[in-house]
Amino acid sequence: MSSQKKVGLFVTCLVDMFRPSVATSAIRLLKKCGFAVVVSPRQTCCGQVAFNNGDRDTARNIARELLYEFHDCDYIVAPSASCAGMVVKNYGELFPHPDRAGHLFGHNLYHFDKNEDLPHRADGFRAKFYELSDFLYHVVNFQPSNIAPYVGDRKISYHDSCSSLRDTKTFIAARGLLARAGVAAANLADAEACCGFGGSFTTDFPNISASITDKKCDDILSTAPDILLSADLGCLLHLVGRLSRRGAAVEAFHLIEFLDEQAHSQFLLPLGKELNNAAQKTPAAQQPAK
């Protein structure tokens, strides 16, 4: 029997729909680290959109489906602090243990078959779930010797997502990986400010979202970057759409794509080049740019 550990890759909805190359890069990096990678074709969503909008029943039904994936994996990773935060922080609320359900809700709100033992299944799932950069940095101890140090002369800026700053704290790992890769990313003046995406926030409040995004774009452009990196695709999609409307010549990549490019000399089109049309269709991106 093989002793090779298995890593399940939770692709995420946005990567699946808008930037599958992030998943391809993740697979290459994980295999380079010696893991067998499992990508379940049955996986869908983590349930975050429904959860954030208060629809706990729908979120619970979606999450329940995910709990039955990757059951034979040693670890599960997602290239998104947003999705990782949803699983690690909120699945306990969706599937509380019976002795805590009354405390949390006043009554038991979920009615799945008790034989499923979803609270313990959710506990096990959460325990082996990681945001991908956090997994590479803290669990794998991915070192510069694994990849060629960045020797390019193009200036790089990095955007920390709200989820990575406040939910998962994985911004430390993402920036640590960049440092190990020889990248001195320019610091944004207001690095902890939101990009204005926030999932359905951008569609529910497009004008407010656009205003927040414009401030973030000002901050990014003040660093005069050639490349913008982030570990959350939702933020990047949102920012690229807005930056492209300003005519800014900034290439954007997911952090995992950048590391893969350094490790395997992969050539990837910048995010704005292939997704410009799709990103410009978001409500905030359609607001007049400065």
PDB file of C-alpha atoms in Angstrom:
ATOM      1  CA  MET A   1       0.000   0.000   0.000  1.00  0.00           C
ATOM      2  CA  SER A   2       1.327   3.465  -0.925  1.00  0.00           C
ATOM      3  CA  SER A   3       2.388   5.718   1.939  1.00  0.00           C
ATOM      4  CA  GLN A   4       1.900   8.815  -0.207  1.00  0.00           C
ATOM      5  CA  LYS A   5      -0.434  11.208   1.562  1.00  0.00           C
ATOM      6  CA  LYS A   6      -3.536  12.402  -0.244  1.00  0.00           C
ATOM      7  CA  VAL A   7      -4.577  16.035  -0.518  1.00  0.00           C
ATOM      8  CA  GLY A   8      -8.094  16.860  -1.650  1.00  0.00           C
ATOM      9  CA  LEU A   9      -8.312  20.069  -3.683  1.00  0.00           C
ATOM     10  CA  PHE A  10     -11.501  22.024  -3.118  1.00  0.00           C
ATOM     11  CA  VAL A  11     -11.413  24.077  -6.300  1.00  0.00           C
ATOM     12  CA  THR A  12     -13.961  26.790  -5.267  1.00  0.00           C
ATOM     13  CA  CYS A  13     -16.735  28.153  -7.464  1.00  0.00           C
ATOM     14  CA  LEU A  14     -14.828  31.172  -8.786  1.00  0.00           C
ATOM     15  CA  VAL A  15     -11.752  29.184  -9.779  1.00  0.00           C
ATOM     16  CA  ASP A  16     -13.955  26.603 -11.482  1.00  0.00           C
ATOM     17  CA  MET A  17     -15.904  29.217 -13.440  1.00  0.00           C
ATOM     18  CA  PHE A  18     -13.381  31.999 -14.094  1.00  0.00           C
ATOM     19  CA  ARG A  19      -9.779  30.855 -13.604  1.00  0.00           C
ATOM     20  CA  PRO A  20      -9.284  27.056 -13.732  1.00  0.00           C
ATOM     21  CA  SER A  21      -5.540  27.603 -14.146  1.00  0.00           C
ATOM     22  CA  VAL A  22      -5.384  28.347 -10.403  1.00  0.00           C
ATOM     23  CA  ALA A  23      -6.485  24.774  -9.754  1.00  0.00           C
ATOM     24  CA  THR A  24      -4.010  23.436 -12.307  1.00  0.00           C
ATOM     25  CA  SER A  25      -1.205  25.383 -10.632  1.00  0.00           C
ATOM     26  CA  ALA A  26      -2.282  24.097  -7.218  1.00  0.00           C
ATOM     27  CA  ILE A  27      -2.152  20.518  -8.461  1.00  0.00           C
ATOM     28  CA  ARG A  28       1.349  20.980  -9.885  1.00  0.00           C
ATOM     29  CA  LEU A  29       2.656  22.534  -6.647  1.00  0.00           C
ATOM     30  CA  LEU A  30       1.082  19.880  -4.429  1.00  0.00           C
ATOM     31  CA  LYS A  31       2.487  17.098  -6.598  1.00  0.00           C
ATOM     32  CA  LYS A  32       5.902  18.799  -6.443  1.00  0.00           C
ATOM     33  CA  CYS A  33       5.591  18.545  -2.665  1.00  0.00           C
ATOM     34  CA  GLY A  34       5.053  14.806  -2.959  1.00  0.00           C
ATOM     35  CA  PHE A  35       1.307  14.538  -2.445  1.00  0.00           C
ATOM     36  CA  ALA A  36      -1.274  12.578  -4.387  1.00  0.00           C
ATOM     37  CA  VAL A  37      -3.934  15.112  -5.349  1.00  0.00           C
ATOM     38  CA  VAL A  38      -7.625  14.276  -5.363  1.00  0.00           C
ATOM     39  CA  VAL A  39     -10.054  16.530  -7.253  1.00  0.00           C
ATOM     40  CA  SER A  40     -13.574  15.285  -6.738  1.00  0.00           C
ATOM     41  CA  PRO A  41     -15.810  15.964  -9.765  1.00  0.00           C
ATOM     42  CA  ARG A  42     -18.815  16.024  -7.412  1.00  0.00           C
ATOM     43  CA  GLN A  43     -17.667  19.036  -5.414  1.00  0.00           C
ATOM     44  CA  THR A  44     -19.680  22.228  -5.795  1.00  0.00           C
ATOM     45  CA  CYS A  45     -19.866  25.146  -3.335  1.00  0.00           C
ATOM     46  CA  CYS A  46     -18.940  25.628   0.326  1.00  0.00           C
ATOM     47  CA  GLY A  47     -22.294  27.341   0.979  1.00  0.00           C
ATOM     48  CA  GLN A  48     -20.880  30.720   1.910  1.00  0.00           C
ATOM     49  CA  VAL A  49     -23.173  32.888  -0.219  1.00  0.00           C
ATOM     50  CA  ALA A  50     -26.291  31.345   1.328  1.00  0.00           C
ATOM     51  CA  PHE A  51     -24.739  31.502   4.823  1.00  0.00           C
ATOM     52  CA  ASN A  52     -23.797  35.173   4.531  1.00  0.00           C
ATOM     53  CA  ASN A  53     -27.305  36.010   3.347  1.00  0.00           C
ATOM     54  CA  GLY A  54     -28.884  34.288   6.340  1.00  0.00           C
ATOM     55  CA  ASP A  55     -30.235  31.258   4.479  1.00  0.00           C
ATOM     56  CA  ARG A  56     -28.944  28.651   6.916  1.00  0.00           C
ATOM     57  CA  ASP A  57     -31.054  25.798   5.519  1.00  0.00           C
ATOM     58  CA  THR A  58     -29.621  26.189   2.005  1.00  0.00           C
ATOM     59  CA  ALA A  59     -26.095  26.686   3.362  1.00  0.00           C
ATOM     60  CA  ARG A  60     -26.475  23.535   5.471  1.00  0.00           C
ATOM     61  CA  ASN A  61     -27.723  21.465   2.533  1.00  0.00           C
ATOM     62  CA  ILE A  62     -24.813  22.600   0.347  1.00  0.00           C
ATOM     63  CA  ALA A  63     -22.278  22.057   3.136  1.00  0.00           C
ATOM     64  CA  ARG A  64     -23.663  18.598   3.857  1.00  0.00           C
ATOM     65  CA  GLU A  65     -22.866  17.538   0.289  1.00  0.00           C
ATOM     66  CA  LEU A  66     -19.291  18.754   0.665  1.00  0.00           C
ATOM     67  CA  LEU A  67     -18.826  16.819   3.915  1.00  0.00           C
ATOM     68  CA  TYR A  68     -19.136  13.577   1.942  1.00  0.00           C
ATOM     69  CA  GLU A  69     -16.288  14.493  -0.413  1.00  0.00           C
ATOM     70  CA  PHE A  70     -12.580  13.852   0.183  1.00  0.00           C
ATOM     71  CA  HIS A  71     -13.365  11.321   2.942  1.00  0.00           C
ATOM     72  CA  ASP A  72     -10.209   9.327   2.215  1.00  0.00           C
ATOM     73  CA  CYS A  73      -7.874  12.342   2.070  1.00  0.00           C
ATOM     74  CA  ASP A  74      -5.339  13.246   4.748  1.00  0.00           C
ATOM     75  CA  TYR A  75      -5.785  16.960   4.069  1.00  0.00           C
ATOM     76  CA  ILE A  76      -8.184  19.202   2.159  1.00  0.00           C
ATOM     77  CA  VAL A  77      -7.053  22.553   0.750  1.00  0.00           C
ATOM     78  CA  ALA A  78      -8.714  25.493  -0.991  1.00  0.00           C
ATOM     79  CA  PRO A  79      -6.977  28.358  -2.847  1.00  0.00           C
ATOM     80  CA  SER A  80      -9.183  30.857  -1.023  1.00  0.00           C
ATOM     81  CA  ALA A  81      -9.184  32.213   2.514  1.00  0.00           C
ATOM     82  CA  SER A  82     -12.831  33.096   2.017  1.00  0.00           C
ATOM     83  CA  CYS A  83     -13.951  29.500   1.413  1.00  0.00           C
ATOM     84  CA  ALA A  84     -11.513  28.105   3.977  1.00  0.00           C
ATOM     85  CA  GLY A  85     -12.862  30.512   6.570  1.00  0.00           C
ATOM     86  CA  MET A  86     -16.405  29.435   5.776  1.00  0.00           C
ATOM     87  CA  VAL A  87     -15.577  25.781   6.356  1.00  0.00           C
ATOM     88  CA  VAL A  88     -13.325  26.122   9.382  1.00  0.00           C
ATOM     89  CA  LYS A  89     -15.263  28.820  11.223  1.00  0.00           C
ATOM     90  CA  ASN A  90     -18.907  28.304  10.259  1.00  0.00           C
ATOM     91  CA  TYR A  91     -19.475  24.579   9.693  1.00  0.00           C
ATOM     92  CA  GLY A  92     -19.504  24.131  13.459  1.00  0.00           C
ATOM     93  CA  GLU A  93     -22.476  26.487  13.634  1.00  0.00           C
ATOM     94  CA  LEU A  94     -24.248  24.736  10.769  1.00  0.00           C
ATOM     95  CA  PHE A  95     -23.805  21.304  12.341  1.00  0.00           C
ATOM     96  CA  PRO A  96     -23.766  21.828  16.131  1.00  0.00           C
ATOM     97  CA  HIS A  97     -23.514  18.885  18.482  1.00  0.00           C
ATOM     98  CA  PRO A  98     -26.889  18.037  20.054  1.00  0.00           C
ATOM     99  CA  ASP A  99     -25.823  19.227  23.481  1.00  0.00           C
ATOM    100  CA  ARG A 100     -24.976  22.642  21.995  1.00  0.00           C
ATOM    101  CA  ALA A 101     -27.807  23.014  19.455  1.00  0.00           C
ATOM    102  CA  GLY A 102     -30.266  24.264  22.025  1.00  0.00           C
ATOM    103  CA  HIS A 103     -27.735  26.748  23.333  1.00  0.00           C
ATOM    104  CA  LEU A 104     -27.032  28.103  19.873  1.00  0.00           C
ATOM    105  CA  PHE A 105     -30.484  28.229  18.382  1.00  0.00           C
ATOM    106  CA  GLY A 106     -33.048  27.578  21.111  1.00  0.00           C
ATOM    107  CA  HIS A 107     -34.128  24.490  19.192  1.00  0.00           C
ATOM    108  CA  ASN A 108     -32.695  21.989  16.782  1.00  0.00           C
ATOM    109  CA  LEU A 109     -32.920  23.531  13.318  1.00  0.00           C
ATOM    110  CA  TYR A 110     -31.533  20.733  11.242  1.00  0.00           C
ATOM    111  CA  HIS A 111     -33.321  17.488  10.626  1.00  0.00           C
ATOM    112  CA  PHE A 112     -30.922  15.171   8.871  1.00  0.00           C
ATOM    113  CA  ASP A 113     -30.790  11.495   9.691  1.00  0.00           C
ATOM    114  CA  LYS A 114     -29.077  11.115  13.072  1.00  0.00           C
ATOM    115  CA  ASN A 115     -27.218   8.126  11.690  1.00  0.00           C
ATOM    116  CA  GLU A 116     -25.225  10.538   9.527  1.00  0.00           C
ATOM    117  CA  ASP A 117     -23.663  12.051  12.655  1.00  0.00           C
ATOM    118  CA  LEU A 118     -23.042  15.290  10.818  1.00  0.00           C
ATOM    119  CA  PRO A 119     -21.551  17.164  13.806  1.00  0.00           C
ATOM    120  CA  HIS A 120     -18.680  14.696  14.108  1.00  0.00           C
ATOM    121  CA  ARG A 121     -18.318  14.462  10.331  1.00  0.00           C
ATOM    122  CA  ALA A 122     -18.101  18.276  10.179  1.00  0.00           C
ATOM    123  CA  ASP A 123     -15.516  18.280  13.000  1.00  0.00           C
ATOM    124  CA  GLY A 124     -13.324  15.828  11.095  1.00  0.00           C
ATOM    125  CA  PHE A 125     -13.719  17.761   7.852  1.00  0.00           C
ATOM    126  CA  ARG A 126     -12.800  21.087   9.459  1.00  0.00           C
ATOM    127  CA  ALA A 127      -9.793  19.600  11.224  1.00  0.00           C
ATOM    128  CA  LYS A 128      -8.076  18.683   7.975  1.00  0.00           C
ATOM    129  CA  PHE A 129      -9.178  21.722   5.929  1.00  0.00           C
ATOM    130  CA  TYR A 130      -6.578  24.420   5.112  1.00  0.00           C
ATOM    131  CA  GLU A 131      -6.282  27.514   2.992  1.00  0.00           C
ATOM    132  CA  LEU A 132      -3.697  26.491   0.414  1.00  0.00           C
ATOM    133  CA  SER A 133      -0.958  29.059   1.135  1.00  0.00           C
ATOM    134  CA  ASP A 134      -1.310  28.288   4.846  1.00  0.00           C
ATOM    135  CA  PHE A 135      -0.928  24.578   4.071  1.00  0.00           C
ATOM    136  CA  LEU A 136       2.164  25.138   1.912  1.00  0.00           C
ATOM    137  CA  TYR A 137       3.784  27.458   4.439  1.00  0.00           C
ATOM    138  CA  HIS A 138       2.972  25.872   7.794  1.00  0.00           C
ATOM    139  CA  VAL A 139       2.270  22.190   7.059  1.00  0.00           C
ATOM    140  CA  VAL A 140       4.520  21.474   4.073  1.00  0.00           C
ATOM    141  CA  ASN A 141       7.179  24.061   4.970  1.00  0.00           C
ATOM    142  CA  PHE A 142       7.555  24.906   1.288  1.00  0.00           C
ATOM    143  CA  GLN A 143      11.060  26.364   0.935  1.00  0.00           C
ATOM    144  CA  PRO A 144      12.862  28.524  -1.632  1.00  0.00           C
ATOM    145  CA  SER A 145      14.856  25.460  -2.616  1.00  0.00           C
ATOM    146  CA  ASN A 146      11.605  24.087  -4.048  1.00  0.00           C
ATOM    147  CA  ILE A 147      11.323  26.934  -6.516  1.00  0.00           C
ATOM    148  CA  ALA A 148      13.602  29.344  -8.348  1.00  0.00           C
ATOM    149  CA  PRO A 149      13.876  32.714  -6.533  1.00  0.00           C
ATOM    150  CA  TYR A 150      12.119  35.521  -8.322  1.00  0.00           C
ATOM    151  CA  VAL A 151      14.715  37.517 -10.233  1.00  0.00           C
ATOM    152  CA  GLY A 152      12.417  39.633 -12.365  1.00  0.00           C
ATOM    153  CA  ASP A 153      12.656  43.407 -12.255  1.00  0.00           C
ATOM    154  CA  ARG A 154       8.921  44.000 -12.365  1.00  0.00           C
ATOM    155  CA  LYS A 155       7.438  45.612  -9.260  1.00  0.00           C
ATOM    156  CA  ILE A 156       4.950  43.451  -7.370  1.00  0.00           C
ATOM    157  CA  SER A 157       2.136  44.543  -5.041  1.00  0.00           C
ATOM    158  CA  TYR A 158       0.130  42.170  -2.897  1.00  0.00           C
ATOM    159  CA  HIS A 159      -3.508  42.488  -1.823  1.00  0.00           C
ATOM    160  CA  ASP A 160      -4.533  40.838   1.459  1.00  0.00           C
ATOM    161  CA  SER A 161      -8.174  39.756   1.370  1.00  0.00           C
ATOM    162  CA  CYS A 162     -10.435  40.558   4.317  1.00  0.00           C
ATOM    163  CA  SER A 163     -10.878  36.837   4.967  1.00  0.00           C
ATOM    164  CA  SER A 164      -7.128  36.250   5.092  1.00  0.00           C
ATOM    165  CA  LEU A 165      -6.704  39.170   7.492  1.00  0.00           C
ATOM    166  CA  ARG A 166      -9.631  38.581   9.830  1.00  0.00           C
ATOM    167  CA  ASP A 167     -11.043  35.065   9.424  1.00  0.00           C
ATOM    168  CA  THR A 168      -8.150  32.719   8.760  1.00  0.00           C
ATOM    169  CA  LYS A 169      -5.116  34.957   9.480  1.00  0.00           C
ATOM    170  CA  THR A 170      -3.489  33.274   6.495  1.00  0.00           C
ATOM    171  CA  PHE A 171      -2.033  36.555   5.198  1.00  0.00           C
ATOM    172  CA  ILE A 172       1.028  35.641   7.262  1.00  0.00           C
ATOM    173  CA  ALA A 173       1.534  32.433   5.286  1.00  0.00           C
ATOM    174  CA  ALA A 174       0.893  34.096   1.912  1.00  0.00           C
ATOM    175  CA  ARG A 175       3.410  36.832   2.578  1.00  0.00           C
ATOM    176  CA  GLY A 176       5.805  34.274   4.019  1.00  0.00           C
ATOM    177  CA  LEU A 177       5.688  32.278   0.798  1.00  0.00           C
ATOM    178  CA  LEU A 178       6.409  35.420  -1.206  1.00  0.00           C
ATOM    179  CA  ALA A 179       9.398  36.188   1.005  1.00  0.00           C
ATOM    180  CA  ARG A 180      10.677  32.640   0.589  1.00  0.00           C
ATOM    181  CA  ALA A 181      10.285  33.086  -3.182  1.00  0.00           C
ATOM    182  CA  GLY A 182      12.498  36.154  -3.063  1.00  0.00           C
ATOM    183  CA  VAL A 183       9.691  38.642  -3.623  1.00  0.00           C
ATOM    184  CA  ALA A 184       9.679  41.955  -1.768  1.00  0.00           C
ATOM    185  CA  ALA A 185       6.088  42.963  -2.442  1.00  0.00           C
ATOM    186  CA  ALA A 186       5.248  46.642  -2.128  1.00  0.00           C
ATOM    187  CA  ASN A 187       3.086  47.405   0.883  1.00  0.00           C
ATOM    188  CA  LEU A 188      -0.201  49.192   0.288  1.00  0.00           C
ATOM    189  CA  ALA A 189      -0.747  52.249   2.477  1.00  0.00           C
ATOM    190  CA  ASP A 190      -4.130  50.921   3.613  1.00  0.00           C
ATOM    191  CA  ALA A 191      -3.464  47.207   3.273  1.00  0.00           C
ATOM    192  CA  GLU A 192      -6.250  46.176   5.658  1.00  0.00           C
ATOM    193  CA  ALA A 193      -8.963  47.975   3.699  1.00  0.00           C
ATOM    194  CA  CYS A 194     -11.516  45.917   1.745  1.00  0.00           C
ATOM    195  CA  CYS A 195     -11.444  45.785  -2.061  1.00  0.00           C
ATOM    196  CA  GLY A 196     -15.222  46.247  -2.204  1.00  0.00           C
ATOM    197  CA  PHE A 197     -16.065  42.750  -3.441  1.00  0.00           C
ATOM    198  CA  GLY A 198     -17.549  40.928  -0.454  1.00  0.00           C
ATOM    199  CA  GLY A 199     -19.395  38.271  -2.467  1.00  0.00           C
ATOM    200  CA  SER A 200     -23.008  39.352  -3.013  1.00  0.00           C
ATOM    201  CA  PHE A 201     -22.221  42.733  -1.414  1.00  0.00           C
ATOM    202  CA  THR A 202     -21.026  43.962  -4.789  1.00  0.00           C
ATOM    203  CA  THR A 203     -24.378  43.141  -6.411  1.00  0.00           C
ATOM    204  CA  ASP A 204     -26.531  44.273  -3.485  1.00  0.00           C
ATOM    205  CA  PHE A 205     -24.727  47.597  -3.036  1.00  0.00           C
ATOM    206  CA  PRO A 206     -22.940  48.331  -6.327  1.00  0.00           C
ATOM    207  CA  ASN A 207     -22.417  52.056  -5.727  1.00  0.00           C
ATOM    208  CA  ILE A 208     -20.882  51.563  -2.283  1.00  0.00           C
ATOM    209  CA  SER A 209     -18.831  48.666  -3.625  1.00  0.00           C
ATOM    210  CA  ALA A 210     -17.514  50.788  -6.504  1.00  0.00           C
ATOM    211  CA  SER A 211     -16.555  53.596  -4.121  1.00  0.00           C
ATOM    212  CA  ILE A 212     -14.594  51.207  -1.898  1.00  0.00           C
ATOM    213  CA  THR A 213     -12.946  49.629  -4.926  1.00  0.00           C
ATOM    214  CA  ASP A 214     -11.864  52.992  -6.311  1.00  0.00           C
ATOM    215  CA  LYS A 215     -10.039  53.760  -3.055  1.00  0.00           C
ATOM    216  CA  LYS A 216      -8.325  50.381  -3.165  1.00  0.00           C
ATOM    217  CA  CYS A 217      -7.335  50.928  -6.797  1.00  0.00           C
ATOM    218  CA  ASP A 218      -5.879  54.333  -5.868  1.00  0.00           C
ATOM    219  CA  ASP A 219      -3.845  52.615  -3.166  1.00  0.00           C
ATOM    220  CA  ILE A 220      -2.634  49.906  -5.529  1.00  0.00           C
ATOM    221  CA  LEU A 221      -1.699  52.324  -8.310  1.00  0.00           C
ATOM    222  CA  SER A 222       0.199  54.541  -5.866  1.00  0.00           C
ATOM    223  CA  THR A 223       2.728  51.714  -5.556  1.00  0.00           C
ATOM    224  CA  ALA A 224       3.192  51.697  -9.368  1.00  0.00           C
ATOM    225  CA  PRO A 225       3.085  47.901  -9.651  1.00  0.00           C
ATOM    226  CA  ASP A 226       3.650  45.857 -12.766  1.00  0.00           C
ATOM    227  CA  ILE A 227       2.060  42.807 -11.121  1.00  0.00           C
ATOM    228  CA  LEU A 228      -0.744  42.494  -8.565  1.00  0.00           C
ATOM    229  CA  LEU A 229      -1.002  39.283  -6.550  1.00  0.00           C
ATOM    230  CA  SER A 230      -3.594  37.966  -4.094  1.00  0.00           C
ATOM    231  CA  ALA A 231      -4.574  34.584  -2.687  1.00  0.00           C
ATOM    232  CA  ASP A 232      -8.317  35.219  -3.194  1.00  0.00           C
ATOM    233  CA  LEU A 233      -9.672  35.141  -6.736  1.00  0.00           C
ATOM    234  CA  GLY A 234     -12.840  37.076  -5.888  1.00  0.00           C
ATOM    235  CA  CYS A 235     -10.784  40.123  -4.889  1.00  0.00           C
ATOM    236  CA  LEU A 236      -8.605  39.841  -7.972  1.00  0.00           C
ATOM    237  CA  LEU A 237     -11.537  39.566 -10.356  1.00  0.00           C
ATOM    238  CA  HIS A 238     -13.110  42.610  -8.805  1.00  0.00           C
ATOM    239  CA  LEU A 239      -9.937  44.684  -8.836  1.00  0.00           C
ATOM    240  CA  VAL A 240      -8.908  43.675 -12.344  1.00  0.00           C
ATOM    241  CA  GLY A 241     -12.286  44.729 -13.724  1.00  0.00           C
ATOM    242  CA  ARG A 242     -11.976  48.140 -12.110  1.00  0.00           C
ATOM    243  CA  LEU A 243      -8.310  48.651 -12.964  1.00  0.00           C
ATOM    244  CA  SER A 244      -8.890  47.715 -16.587  1.00  0.00           C
ATOM    245  CA  ARG A 245     -11.578  50.387 -16.885  1.00  0.00           C
ATOM    246  CA  ARG A 246      -8.955  52.904 -15.807  1.00  0.00           C
ATOM    247  CA  GLY A 247      -6.606  51.635 -18.472  1.00  0.00           C
ATOM    248  CA  ALA A 248      -4.072  50.572 -15.833  1.00  0.00           C
ATOM    249  CA  ALA A 249      -1.355  48.288 -17.215  1.00  0.00           C
ATOM    250  CA  VAL A 250      -1.209  45.973 -14.184  1.00  0.00           C
ATOM    251  CA  GLU A 251      -0.974  42.220 -14.648  1.00  0.00           C
ATOM    252  CA  ALA A 252      -2.789  40.166 -12.011  1.00  0.00           C
ATOM    253  CA  PHE A 253      -2.220  36.586 -10.899  1.00  0.00           C
ATOM    254  CA  HIS A 254      -3.384  34.393  -8.068  1.00  0.00           C
ATOM    255  CA  LEU A 255      -0.536  33.785  -5.621  1.00  0.00           C
ATOM    256  CA  ILE A 256      -0.588  30.058  -6.387  1.00  0.00           C
ATOM    257  CA  GLU A 257      -0.221  30.742 -10.111  1.00  0.00           C
ATOM    258  CA  PHE A 258       2.771  32.989  -9.447  1.00  0.00           C
ATOM    259  CA  LEU A 259       4.489  30.348  -7.298  1.00  0.00           C
ATOM    260  CA  ASP A 260       3.760  27.702  -9.918  1.00  0.00           C
ATOM    261  CA  GLU A 261       5.202  29.942 -12.611  1.00  0.00           C
ATOM    262  CA  GLN A 262       8.416  30.248 -10.588  1.00  0.00           C
ATOM    263  CA  ALA A 263       8.524  26.542  -9.819  1.00  0.00           C
ATOM    264  CA  HIS A 264       7.747  25.150 -13.252  1.00  0.00           C
ATOM    265  CA  SER A 265       8.433  28.024 -15.681  1.00  0.00           C
ATOM    266  CA  GLN A 266       4.772  27.978 -16.634  1.00  0.00           C
ATOM    267  CA  PHE A 267       3.566  30.804 -18.836  1.00  0.00           C
ATOM    268  CA  LEU A 268       0.142  32.055 -17.813  1.00  0.00           C
ATOM    269  CA  LEU A 269      -1.900  34.857 -19.254  1.00  0.00           C
ATOM    270  CA  PRO A 270      -2.527  37.609 -16.704  1.00  0.00           C
ATOM    271  CA  LEU A 271      -5.975  37.568 -15.185  1.00  0.00           C
ATOM    272  CA  GLY A 272      -7.109  40.740 -16.913  1.00  0.00           C
ATOM    273  CA  LYS A 273      -6.196  39.460 -20.364  1.00  0.00           C
ATOM    274  CA  GLU A 274      -8.478  36.471 -20.446  1.00  0.00           C
ATOM    275  CA  LEU A 275     -11.193  37.607 -18.044  1.00  0.00           C
ATOM    276  CA  ASN A 276     -11.481  41.275 -18.882  1.00  0.00           C
ATOM    277  CA  ASN A 277     -14.891  40.927 -20.458  1.00  0.00           C
ATOM    278  CA  ALA A 278     -16.337  38.817 -17.647  1.00  0.00           C
ATOM    279  CA  ALA A 279     -14.948  41.052 -14.907  1.00  0.00           C
ATOM    280  CA  GLN A 280     -16.337  44.195 -16.538  1.00  0.00           C
ATOM    281  CA  LYS A 281     -19.824  42.733 -16.276  1.00  0.00           C
ATOM    282  CA  THR A 282     -19.854  42.924 -12.471  1.00  0.00           C
ATOM    283  CA  PRO A 283     -22.087  45.766 -11.221  1.00  0.00           C
ATOM    284  CA  ALA A 284     -19.283  47.622  -9.453  1.00  0.00           C
ATOM    285  CA  ALA A 285     -17.044  47.415 -12.494  1.00  0.00           C
ATOM    286  CA  GLN A 286     -19.818  48.972 -14.566  1.00  0.00           C
ATOM    287  CA  GLN A 287     -19.888  52.082 -12.413  1.00  0.00           C
ATOM    288  CA  PRO A 288     -18.057  55.050 -13.967  1.00  0.00           C
ATOM    289  CA  ALA A 289     -14.384  54.839 -13.088  1.00  0.00           C
ATOM    290  CA  LYS A 290     -12.411  57.819 -11.906  1.00  0.00           C
TER     291      LYS A 290
END
